[in-house]
Coordinates of C-alpha atoms in Angstrom, one line a residue:
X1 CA 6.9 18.9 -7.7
X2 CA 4.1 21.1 -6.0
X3 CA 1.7 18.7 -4.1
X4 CA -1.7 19.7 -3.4
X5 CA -2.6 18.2 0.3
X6 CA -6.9 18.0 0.4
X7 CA -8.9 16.4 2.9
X8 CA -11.7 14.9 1.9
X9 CA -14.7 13.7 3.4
X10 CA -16.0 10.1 2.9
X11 CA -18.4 7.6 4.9
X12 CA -21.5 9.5 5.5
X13 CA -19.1 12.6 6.3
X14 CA -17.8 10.8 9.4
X15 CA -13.8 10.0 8.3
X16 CA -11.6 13.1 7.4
X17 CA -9.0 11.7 4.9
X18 CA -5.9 13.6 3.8
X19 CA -5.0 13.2 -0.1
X20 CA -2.1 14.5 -1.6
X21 CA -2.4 15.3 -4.6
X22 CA 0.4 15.9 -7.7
X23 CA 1.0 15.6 -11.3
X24 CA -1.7 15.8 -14.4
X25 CA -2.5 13.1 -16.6
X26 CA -5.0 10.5 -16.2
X27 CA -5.8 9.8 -12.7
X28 CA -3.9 7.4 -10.4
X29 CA -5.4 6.1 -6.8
X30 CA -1.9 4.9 -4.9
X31 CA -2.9 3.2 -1.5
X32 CA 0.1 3.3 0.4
X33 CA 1.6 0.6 3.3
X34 CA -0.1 1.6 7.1
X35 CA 3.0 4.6 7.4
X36 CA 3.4 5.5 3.7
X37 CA 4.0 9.5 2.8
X38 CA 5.0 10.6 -0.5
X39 CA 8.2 9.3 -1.9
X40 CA 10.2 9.8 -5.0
X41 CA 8.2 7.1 -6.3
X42 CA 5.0 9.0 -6.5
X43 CA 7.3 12.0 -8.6
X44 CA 7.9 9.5 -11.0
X45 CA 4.3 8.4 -11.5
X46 CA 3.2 12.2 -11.3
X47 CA 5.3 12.9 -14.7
X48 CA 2.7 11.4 -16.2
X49 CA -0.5 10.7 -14.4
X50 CA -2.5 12.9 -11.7
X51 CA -2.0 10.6 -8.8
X52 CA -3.8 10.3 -5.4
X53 CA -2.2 9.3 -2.8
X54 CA -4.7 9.1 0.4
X55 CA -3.3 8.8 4.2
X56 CA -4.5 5.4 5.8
X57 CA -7.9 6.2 7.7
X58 CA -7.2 6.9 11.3
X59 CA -3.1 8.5 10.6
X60 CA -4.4 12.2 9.6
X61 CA -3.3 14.8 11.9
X62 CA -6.4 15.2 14.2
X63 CA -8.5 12.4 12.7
X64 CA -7.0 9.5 14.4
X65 CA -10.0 8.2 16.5
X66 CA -12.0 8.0 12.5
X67 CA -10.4 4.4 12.3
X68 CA -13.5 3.1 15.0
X69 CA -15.9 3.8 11.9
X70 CA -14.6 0.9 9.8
X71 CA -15.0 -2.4 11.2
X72 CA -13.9 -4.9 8.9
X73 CA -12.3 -5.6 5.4
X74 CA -15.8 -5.2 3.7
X75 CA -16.4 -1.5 5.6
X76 CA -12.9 -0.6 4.5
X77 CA -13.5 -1.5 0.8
X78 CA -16.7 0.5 0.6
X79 CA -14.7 3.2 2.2
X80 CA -12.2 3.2 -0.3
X81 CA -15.0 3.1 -3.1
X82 CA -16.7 6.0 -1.7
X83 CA -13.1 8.1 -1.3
X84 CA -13.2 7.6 -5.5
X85 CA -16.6 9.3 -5.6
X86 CA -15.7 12.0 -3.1
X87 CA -12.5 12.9 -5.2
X88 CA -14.6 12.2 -8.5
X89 CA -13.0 9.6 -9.8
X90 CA -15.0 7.5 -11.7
X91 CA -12.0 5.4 -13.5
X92 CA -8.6 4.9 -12.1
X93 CA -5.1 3.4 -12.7
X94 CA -5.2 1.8 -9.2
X95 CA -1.5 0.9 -7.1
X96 CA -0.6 -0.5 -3.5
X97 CA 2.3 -1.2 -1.8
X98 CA 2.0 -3.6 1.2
X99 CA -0.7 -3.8 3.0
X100 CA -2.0 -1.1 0.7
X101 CA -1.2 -3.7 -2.0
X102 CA -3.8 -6.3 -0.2
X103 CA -6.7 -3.2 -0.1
X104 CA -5.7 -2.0 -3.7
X105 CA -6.6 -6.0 -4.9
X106 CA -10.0 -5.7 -2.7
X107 CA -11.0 -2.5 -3.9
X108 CA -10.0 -3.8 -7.5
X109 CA -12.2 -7.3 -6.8
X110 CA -15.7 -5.1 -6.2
X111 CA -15.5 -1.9 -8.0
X112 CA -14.1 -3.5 -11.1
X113 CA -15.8 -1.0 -13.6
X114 CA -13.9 1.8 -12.2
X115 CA -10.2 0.2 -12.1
X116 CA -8.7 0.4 -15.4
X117 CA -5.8 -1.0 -14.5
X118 CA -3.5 -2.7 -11.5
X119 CA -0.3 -2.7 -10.3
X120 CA 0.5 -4.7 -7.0
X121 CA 3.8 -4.2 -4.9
X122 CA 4.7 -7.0 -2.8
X123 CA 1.0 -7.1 -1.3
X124 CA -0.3 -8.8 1.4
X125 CA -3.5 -10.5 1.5
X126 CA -2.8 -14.3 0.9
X127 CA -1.2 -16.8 3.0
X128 CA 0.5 -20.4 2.9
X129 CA 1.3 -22.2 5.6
X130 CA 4.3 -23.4 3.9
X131 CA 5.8 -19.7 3.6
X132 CA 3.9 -17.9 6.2
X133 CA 4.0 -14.1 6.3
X134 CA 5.9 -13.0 9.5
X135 CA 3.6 -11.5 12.0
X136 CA 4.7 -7.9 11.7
X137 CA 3.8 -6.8 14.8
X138 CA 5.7 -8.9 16.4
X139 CA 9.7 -8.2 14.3
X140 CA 11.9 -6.5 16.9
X141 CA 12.8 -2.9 15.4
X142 CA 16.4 -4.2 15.6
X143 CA 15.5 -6.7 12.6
X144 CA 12.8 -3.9 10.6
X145 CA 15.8 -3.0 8.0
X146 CA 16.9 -6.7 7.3
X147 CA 13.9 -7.9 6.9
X148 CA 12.7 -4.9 4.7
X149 CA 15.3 -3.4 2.3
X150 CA 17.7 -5.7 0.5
X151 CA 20.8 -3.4 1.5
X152 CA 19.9 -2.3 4.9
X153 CA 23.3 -0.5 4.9
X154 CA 22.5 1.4 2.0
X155 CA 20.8 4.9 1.3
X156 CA 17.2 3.7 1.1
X157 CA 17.5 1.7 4.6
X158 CA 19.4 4.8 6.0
X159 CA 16.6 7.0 4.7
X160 CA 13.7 4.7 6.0
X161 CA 15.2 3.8 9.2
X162 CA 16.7 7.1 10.4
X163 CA 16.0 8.2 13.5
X164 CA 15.2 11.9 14.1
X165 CA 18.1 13.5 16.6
X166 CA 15.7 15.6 18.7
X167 CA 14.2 13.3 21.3
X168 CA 10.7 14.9 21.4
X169 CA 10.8 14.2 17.4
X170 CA 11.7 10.5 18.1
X171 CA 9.2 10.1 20.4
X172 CA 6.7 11.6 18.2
X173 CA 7.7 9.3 15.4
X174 CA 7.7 5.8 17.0
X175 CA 4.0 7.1 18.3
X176 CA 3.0 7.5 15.2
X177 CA 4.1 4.7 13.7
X178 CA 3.0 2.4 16.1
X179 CA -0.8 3.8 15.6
X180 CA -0.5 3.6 11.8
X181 CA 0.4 0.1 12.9
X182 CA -2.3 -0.6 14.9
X183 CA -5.0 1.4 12.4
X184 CA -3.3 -1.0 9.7
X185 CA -3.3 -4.2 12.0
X186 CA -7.5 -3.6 12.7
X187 CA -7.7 -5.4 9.0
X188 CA -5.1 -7.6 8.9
X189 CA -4.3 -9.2 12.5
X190 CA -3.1 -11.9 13.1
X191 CA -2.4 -13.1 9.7
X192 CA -3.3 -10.9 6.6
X193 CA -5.9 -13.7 5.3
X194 CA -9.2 -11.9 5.4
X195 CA -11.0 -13.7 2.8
X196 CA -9.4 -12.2 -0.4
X197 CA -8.5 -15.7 -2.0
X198 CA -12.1 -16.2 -2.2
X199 CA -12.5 -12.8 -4.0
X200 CA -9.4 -12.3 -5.8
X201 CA -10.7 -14.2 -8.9
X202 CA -12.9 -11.7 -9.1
X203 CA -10.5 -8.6 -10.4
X204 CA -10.9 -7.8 -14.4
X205 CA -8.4 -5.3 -14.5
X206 CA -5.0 -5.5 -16.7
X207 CA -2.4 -6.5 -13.5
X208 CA 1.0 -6.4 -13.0
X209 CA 2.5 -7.8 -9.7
X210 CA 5.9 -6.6 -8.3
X211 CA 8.4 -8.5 -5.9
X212 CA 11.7 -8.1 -4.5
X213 CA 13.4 -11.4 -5.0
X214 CA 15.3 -10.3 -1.7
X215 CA 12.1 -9.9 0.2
X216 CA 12.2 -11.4 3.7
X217 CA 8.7 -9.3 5.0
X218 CA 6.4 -11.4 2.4
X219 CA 8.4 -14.2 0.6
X220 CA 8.8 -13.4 -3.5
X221 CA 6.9 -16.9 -3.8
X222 CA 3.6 -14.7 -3.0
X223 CA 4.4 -13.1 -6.4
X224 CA 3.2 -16.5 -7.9
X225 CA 0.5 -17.1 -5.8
X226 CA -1.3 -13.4 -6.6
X227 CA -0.2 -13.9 -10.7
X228 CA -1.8 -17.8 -10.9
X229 CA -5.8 -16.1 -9.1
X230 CA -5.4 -12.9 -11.3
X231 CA -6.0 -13.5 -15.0
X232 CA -3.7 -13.0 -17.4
X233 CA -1.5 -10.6 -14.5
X234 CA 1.8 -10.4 -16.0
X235 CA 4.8 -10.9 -13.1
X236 CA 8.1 -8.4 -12.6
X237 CA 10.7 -9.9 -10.2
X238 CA 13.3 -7.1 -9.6
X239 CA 17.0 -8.3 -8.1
X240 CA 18.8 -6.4 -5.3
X241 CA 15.5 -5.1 -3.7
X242 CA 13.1 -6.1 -0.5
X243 CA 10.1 -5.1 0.4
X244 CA 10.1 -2.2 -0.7
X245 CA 11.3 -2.4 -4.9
X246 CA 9.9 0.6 -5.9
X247 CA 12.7 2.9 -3.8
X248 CA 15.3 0.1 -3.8
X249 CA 15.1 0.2 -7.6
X250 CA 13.2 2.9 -8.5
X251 CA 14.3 3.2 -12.2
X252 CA 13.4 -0.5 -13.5
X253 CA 10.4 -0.6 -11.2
X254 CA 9.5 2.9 -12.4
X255 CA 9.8 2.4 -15.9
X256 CA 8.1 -0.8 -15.6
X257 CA 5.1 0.4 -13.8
X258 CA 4.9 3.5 -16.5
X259 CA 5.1 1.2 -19.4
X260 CA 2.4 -1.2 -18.0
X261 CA 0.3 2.3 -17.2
X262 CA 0.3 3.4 -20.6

């Protein structure tokens, strides 16, 4: 598919944001984790809807120091409300993965007129001190692909965990994941409790949650706890698949996600 890459301007002109930008249809706001890029995923979702699929602030090329305009869950909603106006969205099918799941459910708590509908992919955002969330920051990169991918052996895990060959590449990588790390961990360090229980009750849109039952980044049992504050959120626990449920089983999660669109 042929995807458009904008940037647009939000926040009183002051963050640069890169969109990519695919498909036709209704539109689609896809918040990605802190290192998402497009994915065959996204191809899927653009057979049918025009979907938007913004960088984190802070991990465009050559708008990295952007991230010191936001300073707290509350700046980064608004942020996210005023990247709809500056694309012209006034209402969207709204999707996160990840930590992109825990701003998608923020974003879906105060703009509510404007989100149509919600889908939620392993998200972060709520804790229990029975299953705490593991402090990401913190996972050796050695242990990344068993804690993340149900099959760490297989093609996804090779795919997501593959080192580029050329040592300059490599380097450039693992420097730019670690900032989309640390752009990502401004909102959610130590622990990714920032207040959205108290909020979370608030979201009106149709939801549908989505867990790997292999997940060993955010235990499945967080599937529960995001389905029990959102009313009437309806609950899709996918076998064989991690954190990441979409890639690892692309073709139930996909159809899923479509049918629950429509």
């Amino acid at each position: 598919m042929n995807i458009e890459q904008r940037v647009v301007r939000a926040w009183n002109g002051r963050i640069n944001t890169r969109v990519d930008v695919c498909g036709s249809g209704p539109p689609l706001l896809f918040l990605h984790g802190e290192s998402g890029h497009w994915d065959p995923f996204l191809d899927r979702l653009a057979r049918r809807f025009t979907v938007y699929a913004p960088d984190f602030p802070g991990t465009s090329p050559g708008a990295e120091q952007e991230i010191d305009e936001l300073r707290d869950i509350w700046d980064l909603t608004l942020y996210f409300e005023e990247l709809l106006d500056a694309l012209g969205l006034d209402s969207v099918a709204l999707a996160g993965h990840s930590i992109g799941g825990m701003f998608a459910a923020e974003l879906a708590a105060h703009a509510r007129a404007r989100i149509r509908r919600l889908v939620l992919i392993a998200p972060a955002g709520l804790w229990r001190d029975d299953r705490p969330v593991p402090n990401w920051w913190s996972i050796p990169a050695a242990e990344l692909p068993q804690r993340t991918v149900a099959q760490p052996d297989g093609l996804v895990g090779q795919i997501m965990f593959a080192v580029p060959r050329d040592r300059d590449a490599a380097i450039e990588q693992v420097i730019r994941k670690t900032w989309a790390l640390a752009c990502a961990g401004k909102f959610t360090w130590p622990i990714p409790d920032k207040g959205l229980a108290r909020r979370i009750h608030r979201i009106s849109a149709p939801s549908l949650i989505v867990w790997g039952r292999q997940d060993r980044m955010i235990p499945p049992v967080y599937a529960e706890e995001f389905a029990a504050r959102i009313g009437g959120a309806r609950t899709l626990l996918v076998d064989n698949a991690g954190h990441i449920p979409q890639l690892e089983q692309m073709d139930q999660v996909g159809d899923a996600v479509m049918r629950f669109l429509d």
